[in-house]
Amino acid sequence: MDSTPSSPDGPDRPNTAADAGLIAAFDGVRARLAAACTAAGRPADAARLLAVSKTVDATRLRRAFEACGQRAFGENYVQEALGKMDRLADLALEWHFIGPLQSNKTRDVAERFAWVHSVERPKIAERLSAQRPAGMAPLQVCIQVNVSGEASKSGCAPAELPALARAVAQLPNLRLRGLMSLPEPTPDVARQHADHARLRGLLDALRADGLPELDTLSMGMSADMEAALAEGATIVRVGTALFGARVA
Ligand SMILES: *Cc1c(COP(=O)(O)O)cnc(C)c1O
């Protein structure tokens, strides 16, 4: 007897072969996460897994939720994310915006997302706060910091961080949670550690200087999550290791 409910996503039904691959990938990444936390002397569940789902279609995200129990998804492009949110509106998902954010997209982000990791300018933060609908929980915010210097164009410069953090922390409809980084990719593990340690140092400095409530370090991706977790990451953002290489 087939008691599988028909999927709102249409003809793409739960597919057990595809599920097996997805389940293995989630199990593998969760095991890496727990092992890296434990190796660093942290509780195995000290960090959350954010599944980065850019270019991954809604049907696979539904399977990630239903077969793997994944609730938190990270998206880089507002338009792409809105379409998936509409198709998955029946699921209790938590959406994180992690991509570059332009002024003309802040309203959609303020209205539809739970978190934004990529705030790097006061003007964007002010718009997000002004546009966050009354009655929704405050938008959870990380400031993206450029920890690799010249090599990266996005993120606020470390020297500008204290003033930006103080400004964001005062906005009524945002809750500043911490910092995010997207370091220049490198196979050099020592450099991975150095970049992630720099972000942790910046968070520690903010905490010591009037913002003790900050509790989030969003750092580490498929290739460098171990280094990030060793340096204190509380959210790792993982795409490729869960969903495979992205075409495009
Ligand atoms: C794509 C992306 C990730 C995930 O990278 P993977 O190497 O695929 O794990 C994480 N963070 C941001 C900001 C991204 O754009």
mmCIF file of N, CA and C in Angstrom, residues 16-125:
data_model
loop_
_atom_site.group_PDB
_atom_site.id
_atom_site.type_symbol
_atom_site.label_atom_id
_atom_site.label_comp_id
_atom_site.label_asym_id
_atom_site.label_seq_id
_atom_site.Cartn_x
_atom_site.Cartn_y
_atom_site.Cartn_z
ATOM 1 N N THR A 16 13.178 7.431 -3.262
ATOM 2 C CA THR A 16 14.012 6.835 -2.223
ATOM 3 C C THR A 16 15.482 6.771 -2.612
ATOM 4 N N ALA A 17 15.797 6.593 -3.903
ATOM 5 C CA ALA A 17 17.199 6.556 -4.310
ATOM 6 C C ALA A 17 17.840 7.921 -4.118
ATOM 7 N N ALA A 18 17.147 8.968 -4.555
ATOM 8 C CA ALA A 18 17.688 10.316 -4.369
ATOM 9 C C ALA A 18 17.767 10.634 -2.880
ATOM 10 N N ASP A 19 16.768 10.214 -2.114
ATOM 11 C CA ASP A 19 16.805 10.450 -0.674
ATOM 12 C C ASP A 19 18.037 9.817 -0.048
ATOM 13 N N ALA A 20 18.401 8.617 -0.502
ATOM 14 C CA ALA A 20 19.546 7.935 0.110
ATOM 15 C C ALA A 20 20.808 8.774 -0.036
ATOM 16 N N GLY A 21 21.013 9.370 -1.212
ATOM 17 C CA GLY A 21 22.189 10.209 -1.414
ATOM 18 C C GLY A 21 22.159 11.443 -0.524
ATOM 19 N N LEU A 22 20.983 12.064 -0.434
ATOM 20 C CA LEU A 22 20.848 13.274 0.381
ATOM 21 C C LEU A 22 21.050 12.950 1.863
ATOM 22 N N ILE A 23 20.467 11.842 2.293
ATOM 23 C CA ILE A 23 20.603 11.449 3.703
ATOM 24 C C ILE A 23 22.070 11.166 4.025
ATOM 25 N N ALA A 24 22.771 10.479 3.117
ATOM 26 C CA ALA A 24 24.191 10.184 3.349
ATOM 27 C C ALA A 24 24.992 11.477 3.438
ATOM 28 N N ALA A 25 24.674 12.442 2.571
ATOM 29 C CA ALA A 25 25.417 13.708 2.592
ATOM 30 C C ALA A 25 25.153 14.470 3.890
ATOM 31 N N PHE A 26 23.903 14.553 4.314
ATOM 32 C CA PHE A 26 23.597 15.243 5.575
ATOM 33 C C PHE A 26 24.237 14.525 6.757
ATOM 34 N N ASP A 27 24.137 13.188 6.771
ATOM 35 C CA ASP A 27 24.777 12.445 7.864
ATOM 36 C C ASP A 27 26.273 12.725 7.903
ATOM 37 N N GLY A 28 26.904 12.734 6.719
ATOM 38 C CA GLY A 28 28.349 12.956 6.657
ATOM 39 C C GLY A 28 28.743 14.331 7.170
ATOM 40 N N VAL A 29 28.008 15.359 6.747
ATOM 41 C CA VAL A 29 28.355 16.717 7.183
ATOM 42 C C VAL A 29 28.074 16.886 8.674
ATOM 43 N N ARG A 30 26.964 16.325 9.147
ATOM 44 C CA ARG A 30 26.661 16.434 10.585
ATOM 45 C C ARG A 30 27.717 15.703 11.415
ATOM 46 N N ALA A 31 28.227 14.592 10.892
ATOM 47 C CA ALA A 31 29.281 13.874 11.615
ATOM 48 C C ALA A 31 30.573 14.701 11.635
ATOM 49 N N ARG A 32 30.895 15.331 10.502
ATOM 50 C CA ARG A 32 32.077 16.208 10.469
ATOM 51 C C ARG A 32 31.934 17.335 11.479
ATOM 52 N N LEU A 33 30.733 17.915 11.526
ATOM 53 C CA LEU A 33 30.491 19.043 12.434
ATOM 54 C C LEU A 33 30.680 18.603 13.892
ATOM 55 N N ALA A 34 30.057 17.488 14.244
ATOM 56 C CA ALA A 34 30.147 17.023 15.640
ATOM 57 C C ALA A 34 31.584 16.647 15.989
ATOM 58 N N ALA A 35 32.283 15.985 15.050
ATOM 59 C CA ALA A 35 33.661 15.563 15.332
ATOM 60 C C ALA A 35 34.572 16.774 15.496
ATOM 61 N N ALA A 36 34.374 17.792 14.670
ATOM 62 C CA ALA A 36 35.234 18.981 14.763
ATOM 63 C C ALA A 36 34.967 19.733 16.063
ATOM 64 N N CYS A 37 33.712 19.810 16.475
ATOM 65 C CA CYS A 37 33.410 20.467 17.756
ATOM 66 C C CYS A 37 34.057 19.695 18.903
ATOM 67 N N THR A 38 33.882 18.385 18.887
ATOM 68 C CA THR A 38 34.426 17.556 19.960
ATOM 69 C C THR A 38 35.949 17.669 20.017
ATOM 70 N N ALA A 39 36.577 17.646 18.838
ATOM 71 C CA ALA A 39 38.042 17.753 18.797
ATOM 72 C C ALA A 39 38.511 19.073 19.381
ATOM 73 N N ALA A 40 37.660 20.097 19.296
ATOM 74 C CA ALA A 40 38.029 21.411 19.825
ATOM 75 C C ALA A 40 37.625 21.574 21.289
ATOM 76 N N GLY A 41 37.119 20.488 21.895
ATOM 77 C CA GLY A 41 36.716 20.571 23.293
ATOM 78 C C GLY A 41 35.396 21.285 23.482
ATOM 79 N N ARG A 42 34.622 21.394 22.408
ATOM 80 C CA ARG A 42 33.304 22.032 22.498
ATOM 81 C C ARG A 42 32.236 20.934 22.499
ATOM 82 N N PRO A 43 31.026 21.250 22.999
ATOM 83 C CA PRO A 43 29.947 20.265 22.888
ATOM 84 C C PRO A 43 29.712 19.911 21.412
ATOM 85 N N ALA A 44 29.323 18.666 21.160
ATOM 86 C CA ALA A 44 29.148 18.196 19.774
ATOM 87 C C ALA A 44 28.114 19.023 19.023
ATOM 88 N N ASP A 45 27.176 19.644 19.775
ATOM 89 C CA ASP A 45 26.131 20.441 19.123
ATOM 90 C C ASP A 45 26.361 21.939 19.325
ATOM 91 N N ALA A 46 27.618 22.335 19.453
ATOM 92 C CA ALA A 46 27.932 23.747 19.708
ATOM 93 C C ALA A 46 27.676 24.645 18.498
ATOM 94 N N ALA A 47 27.544 24.049 17.321
ATOM 95 C CA ALA A 47 27.324 24.862 16.122
ATOM 96 C C ALA A 47 26.145 24.312 15.333
ATOM 97 N N ARG A 48 25.455 25.228 14.670
ATOM 98 C CA ARG A 48 24.320 24.840 13.823
ATOM 99 C C ARG A 48 24.777 24.696 12.386
ATOM 100 N N LEU A 49 24.074 23.827 11.679
ATOM 101 C CA LEU A 49 24.321 23.646 10.253
ATOM 102 C C LEU A 49 23.296 24.462 9.465
ATOM 103 N N LEU A 50 23.800 25.428 8.696
ATOM 104 C CA LEU A 50 22.943 26.152 7.749
ATOM 105 C C LEU A 50 23.172 25.528 6.377
ATOM 106 N N ALA A 51 22.119 24.975 5.793
ATOM 107 C CA ALA A 51 22.239 24.339 4.478
ATOM 108 C C ALA A 51 22.118 25.417 3.401
ATOM 109 N N VAL A 52 23.209 25.640 2.675
ATOM 110 C CA VAL A 52 23.224 26.698 1.652
ATOM 111 C C VAL A 52 22.622 26.145 0.367
ATOM 112 N N SER A 53 21.488 26.729 -0.021
ATOM 113 C CA SER A 53 20.648 26.098 -1.034
ATOM 114 C C SER A 53 20.539 26.892 -2.327
ATOM 115 N N LYS A 54 21.470 27.819 -2.562
ATOM 116 C CA LYS A 54 21.427 28.528 -3.853
ATOM 117 C C LYS A 54 21.553 27.518 -4.989
ATOM 118 N N THR A 55 20.756 27.716 -6.026
ATOM 119 C CA THR A 55 20.682 26.851 -7.223
ATOM 120 C C THR A 55 20.039 25.477 -6.970
ATOM 121 N N VAL A 56 19.700 25.162 -5.726
ATOM 122 C CA VAL A 56 19.061 23.870 -5.431
ATOM 123 C C VAL A 56 17.541 24.071 -5.488
ATOM 124 N N ASP A 57 16.843 23.204 -6.209
ATOM 125 C CA ASP A 57 15.418 23.478 -6.412
ATOM 126 C C ASP A 57 14.574 23.093 -5.191
ATOM 127 N N ALA A 58 13.338 23.609 -5.199
ATOM 128 C CA ALA A 58 12.455 23.460 -4.038
ATOM 129 C C ALA A 58 12.180 21.999 -3.715
ATOM 130 N N THR A 59 12.110 21.157 -4.731
ATOM 131 C CA THR A 59 11.818 19.748 -4.483
ATOM 132 C C THR A 59 12.907 19.102 -3.620
ATOM 133 N N ARG A 60 14.169 19.431 -3.926
ATOM 134 C CA ARG A 60 15.250 18.842 -3.110
ATOM 135 C C ARG A 60 15.257 19.420 -1.702
ATOM 136 N N LEU A 61 14.887 20.683 -1.574
ATOM 137 C CA LEU A 61 14.838 21.258 -0.225
ATOM 138 C C LEU A 61 13.727 20.605 0.592
ATOM 139 N N ARG A 62 12.617 20.313 -0.075
ATOM 140 C CA ARG A 62 11.540 19.599 0.620
ATOM 141 C C ARG A 62 12.051 18.258 1.136
ATOM 142 N N ARG A 63 12.823 17.555 0.301
ATOM 143 C CA ARG A 63 13.366 16.259 0.733
ATOM 144 C C ARG A 63 14.380 16.451 1.871
ATOM 145 N N ALA A 64 15.166 17.533 1.798
ATOM 146 C CA ALA A 64 16.141 17.781 2.872
ATOM 147 C C ALA A 64 15.416 17.976 4.200
ATOM 148 N N PHE A 65 14.260 18.619 4.142
ATOM 149 C CA PHE A 65 13.469 18.798 5.366
ATOM 150 C C PHE A 65 12.821 17.483 5.780
ATOM 151 N N GLU A 66 12.147 16.844 4.829
ATOM 152 C CA GLU A 66 11.328 15.680 5.204
ATOM 153 C C GLU A 66 12.174 14.442 5.484
ATOM 154 N N ALA A 67 13.234 14.224 4.713
ATOM 155 C CA ALA A 67 14.028 13.011 4.896
ATOM 156 C C ALA A 67 15.217 13.225 5.833
ATOM 157 N N CYS A 68 15.696 14.461 5.940
ATOM 158 C CA CYS A 68 16.914 14.717 6.724
ATOM 159 C C CYS A 68 16.673 15.649 7.905
ATOM 160 N N GLY A 69 15.478 16.180 8.035
ATOM 161 C CA GLY A 69 15.173 17.037 9.183
ATOM 162 C C GLY A 69 15.852 18.395 9.162
ATOM 163 N N GLN A 70 16.291 18.850 7.980
ATOM 164 C CA GLN A 70 16.971 20.149 7.922
ATOM 165 C C GLN A 70 15.944 21.280 7.855
ATOM 166 N N ARG A 71 16.062 22.249 8.766
ATOM 167 C CA ARG A 71 15.088 23.359 8.796
ATOM 168 C C ARG A 71 15.672 24.680 8.312
ATOM 169 N N ALA A 72 16.973 24.888 8.518
ATOM 170 C CA ALA A 72 17.560 26.204 8.231
ATOM 171 C C ALA A 72 18.269 26.180 6.887
ATOM 172 N N PHE A 73 17.847 27.088 6.007
ATOM 173 C CA PHE A 73 18.424 27.163 4.665
ATOM 174 C C PHE A 73 18.963 28.566 4.400
ATOM 175 N N GLY A 74 20.095 28.628 3.699
ATOM 176 C CA GLY A 74 20.720 29.912 3.363
ATOM 177 C C GLY A 74 20.635 30.173 1.873
ATOM 178 N N GLU A 75 20.180 31.362 1.536
ATOM 179 C CA GLU A 75 20.020 31.737 0.126
ATOM 180 C C GLU A 75 20.801 33.019 -0.179
ATOM 181 N N ASN A 76 21.320 33.097 -1.430
ATOM 182 C CA ASN A 76 22.129 34.246 -1.843
ATOM 183 C C ASN A 76 21.387 35.240 -2.723
ATOM 184 N N TYR A 77 20.322 34.780 -3.385
ATOM 185 C CA TYR A 77 19.646 35.633 -4.359
ATOM 186 C C TYR A 77 18.184 35.760 -3.961
ATOM 187 N N VAL A 78 17.716 36.998 -3.796
ATOM 188 C CA VAL A 78 16.389 37.232 -3.245
ATOM 189 C C VAL A 78 15.302 36.615 -4.123
ATOM 190 N N GLN A 79 15.341 36.876 -5.433
ATOM 191 C CA GLN A 79 14.276 36.381 -6.308
ATOM 192 C C GLN A 79 14.180 34.863 -6.251
ATOM 193 N N GLU A 80 15.336 34.212 -6.339
ATOM 194 C CA GLU A 80 15.361 32.747 -6.289
ATOM 195 C C GLU A 80 14.769 32.246 -4.967
ATOM 196 N N ALA A 81 15.124 32.904 -3.890
ATOM 197 C CA ALA A 81 14.649 32.475 -2.572
ATOM 198 C C ALA A 81 13.136 32.623 -2.445
ATOM 199 N N LEU A 82 12.599 33.730 -2.942
ATOM 200 C CA LEU A 82 11.159 33.966 -2.784
ATOM 201 C C LEU A 82 10.341 32.867 -3.462
ATOM 202 N N GLY A 83 10.794 32.416 -4.617
ATOM 203 C CA GLY A 83 10.079 31.346 -5.304
ATOM 204 C C GLY A 83 10.061 30.065 -4.485
ATOM 205 N N LYS A 84 11.195 29.741 -3.891
ATOM 206 C CA LYS A 84 11.245 28.516 -3.069
ATOM 207 C C LYS A 84 10.402 28.670 -1.812
ATOM 208 N N MET A 85 10.425 29.848 -1.218
ATOM 209 C CA MET A 85 9.611 30.067 -0.015
ATOM 210 C C MET A 85 8.134 29.835 -0.318
ATOM 211 N N ASP A 86 7.700 30.318 -1.479
ATOM 212 C CA ASP A 86 6.289 30.140 -1.833
ATOM 213 C C ASP A 86 5.965 28.662 -2.005
ATOM 214 N N ARG A 87 6.860 27.924 -2.660
ATOM 215 C CA ARG A 87 6.571 26.504 -2.908
ATOM 216 C C ARG A 87 6.674 25.667 -1.632
ATOM 217 N N LEU A 88 7.406 26.161 -0.643
ATOM 218 C CA LEU A 88 7.633 25.384 0.583
ATOM 219 C C LEU A 88 6.928 26.011 1.786
ATOM 220 N N ALA A 89 5.928 26.837 1.505
ATOM 221 C CA ALA A 89 5.265 27.596 2.576
ATOM 222 C C ALA A 89 4.583 26.694 3.603
ATOM 223 N N ASP A 90 4.319 25.435 3.236
ATOM 224 C CA ASP A 90 3.665 24.514 4.175
ATOM 225 C C ASP A 90 4.666 23.918 5.170
ATOM 226 N N LEU A 91 5.946 24.174 5.012
ATOM 227 C CA LEU A 91 6.953 23.613 5.922
ATOM 228 C C LEU A 91 7.449 24.692 6.886
ATOM 229 N N ALA A 92 7.794 24.293 8.107
ATOM 230 C CA ALA A 92 8.291 25.244 9.100
ATOM 231 C C ALA A 92 9.799 25.434 8.901
ATOM 232 N N LEU A 93 10.166 26.172 7.855
ATOM 233 C CA LEU A 93 11.582 26.377 7.547
ATOM 234 C C LEU A 93 12.047 27.718 8.099
ATOM 235 N N GLU A 94 13.369 27.826 8.289
ATOM 236 C CA GLU A 94 13.965 29.085 8.747
ATOM 237 C C GLU A 94 14.913 29.555 7.648
ATOM 238 N N TRP A 95 14.615 30.720 7.074
ATOM 239 C CA TRP A 95 15.372 31.207 5.922
ATOM 240 C C TRP A 95 16.392 32.251 6.333
ATOM 241 N N HIS A 96 17.628 32.052 5.855
ATOM 242 C CA HIS A 96 18.730 32.978 6.145
ATOM 243 C C HIS A 96 19.202 33.598 4.836
ATOM 244 N N PHE A 97 19.317 34.911 4.804
ATOM 245 C CA PHE A 97 19.870 35.554 3.619
ATOM 246 C C PHE A 97 21.365 35.753 3.827
ATOM 247 N N ILE A 98 22.181 35.243 2.873
ATOM 248 C CA ILE A 98 23.637 35.264 3.067
ATOM 249 C C ILE A 98 24.374 35.935 1.910
ATOM 250 N N GLY A 99 23.642 36.492 0.944
ATOM 251 C CA GLY A 99 24.293 37.059 -0.239
ATOM 252 C C GLY A 99 24.418 38.572 -0.167
ATOM 253 N N PRO A 100 25.030 39.157 -1.184
ATOM 254 C CA PRO A 100 25.143 40.621 -1.236
ATOM 255 C C PRO A 100 23.746 41.234 -1.274
ATOM 256 N N LEU A 101 23.554 42.298 -0.507
ATOM 257 C CA LEU A 101 22.218 42.872 -0.362
ATOM 258 C C LEU A 101 22.210 44.320 -0.840
ATOM 259 N N GLN A 102 21.431 44.570 -1.903
ATOM 260 C CA GLN A 102 21.276 45.926 -2.456
ATOM 261 C C GLN A 102 20.056 46.588 -1.833
ATOM 262 N N SER A 103 20.058 47.920 -1.844
ATOM 263 C CA SER A 103 18.957 48.683 -1.232
ATOM 264 C C SER A 103 17.590 48.293 -1.788
ATOM 265 N N ASN A 104 17.528 48.026 -3.091
ATOM 266 C CA ASN A 104 16.203 47.763 -3.670
ATOM 267 C C ASN A 104 15.666 46.376 -3.334
ATOM 268 N N LYS A 105 16.426 45.569 -2.611
ATOM 269 C CA LYS A 105 15.957 44.233 -2.220
ATOM 270 C C LYS A 105 15.696 44.122 -0.718
ATOM 271 N N THR A 106 15.937 45.182 0.031
ATOM 272 C CA THR A 106 15.836 45.048 1.491
ATOM 273 C C THR A 106 14.416 44.742 1.951
ATOM 274 N N ARG A 107 13.411 45.266 1.223
ATOM 275 C CA ARG A 107 12.043 45.041 1.702
ATOM 276 C C ARG A 107 11.687 43.551 1.693
ATOM 277 N N ASP A 108 11.996 42.876 0.581
ATOM 278 C CA ASP A 108 11.702 41.439 0.516
ATOM 279 C C ASP A 108 12.436 40.691 1.621
ATOM 280 N N VAL A 109 13.673 41.059 1.868
ATOM 281 C CA VAL A 109 14.445 40.362 2.905
ATOM 282 C C VAL A 109 13.839 40.642 4.283
ATOM 283 N N ALA A 110 13.485 41.898 4.537
ATOM 284 C CA ALA A 110 12.909 42.255 5.838
ATOM 285 C C ALA A 110 11.588 41.535 6.079
ATOM 286 N N GLU A 111 10.835 41.318 4.996
ATOM 287 C CA GLU A 111 9.502 40.733 5.156
ATOM 288 C C GLU A 111 9.505 39.210 5.185
ATOM 289 N N ARG A 112 10.536 38.573 4.616
ATOM 290 C CA ARG A 112 10.441 37.134 4.400
ATOM 291 C C ARG A 112 11.488 36.288 5.126
ATOM 292 N N PHE A 113 12.588 36.892 5.545
ATOM 293 C CA PHE A 113 13.666 36.085 6.129
ATOM 294 C C PHE A 113 13.683 36.193 7.651
ATOM 295 N N ALA A 114 14.256 35.190 8.297
ATOM 296 C CA ALA A 114 14.451 35.214 9.749
ATOM 297 C C ALA A 114 15.808 35.826 10.118
ATOM 298 N N TRP A 115 16.807 35.584 9.261
ATOM 299 C CA TRP A 115 18.178 36.032 9.513
ATOM 300 C C TRP A 115 18.759 36.708 8.270
ATOM 301 N N VAL A 116 19.677 37.638 8.496
ATOM 302 C CA VAL A 116 20.532 38.175 7.431
ATOM 303 C C VAL A 116 21.966 38.132 7.938
ATOM 304 N N HIS A 117 22.857 37.479 7.174
ATOM 305 C CA HIS A 117 24.261 37.355 7.609
ATOM 306 C C HIS A 117 25.163 38.400 6.973
ATOM 307 N N SER A 118 24.652 39.152 6.004
ATOM 308 C CA SER A 118 25.530 39.909 5.118
ATOM 309 C C SER A 118 25.332 41.421 5.191
ATOM 310 N N VAL A 119 25.031 41.930 6.387
ATOM 311 C CA VAL A 119 24.924 43.381 6.538
ATOM 312 C C VAL A 119 26.331 43.961 6.600
ATOM 313 N N GLU A 120 26.599 44.963 5.750
ATOM 314 C CA GLU A 120 27.941 45.553 5.759
ATOM 315 C C GLU A 120 27.922 47.075 5.712
ATOM 316 N N ARG A 121 26.728 47.681 5.691
ATOM 317 C CA ARG A 121 26.633 49.141 5.637
ATOM 318 C C ARG A 121 25.477 49.595 6.518
ATOM 319 N N PRO A 122 25.607 50.773 7.168
ATOM 320 C CA PRO A 122 24.536 51.258 8.045
ATOM 321 C C PRO A 122 23.235 51.503 7.290
ATOM 322 N N LYS A 123 23.333 51.971 6.064
ATOM 323 C CA LYS A 123 22.117 52.303 5.319
ATOM 324 C C LYS A 123 21.250 51.056 5.092
ATOM 325 N N ILE A 124 21.879 49.950 4.779
ATOM 326 C CA ILE A 124 21.138 48.703 4.563
ATOM 327 C C ILE A 124 20.474 48.266 5.870
ATOM 328 N N ALA A 125 21.207 48.367 6.966
ATOM 329 C CA ALA A 125 20.646 47.979 8.264
ATOM 330 C C ALA A 125 19.445 48.854 8.618
#
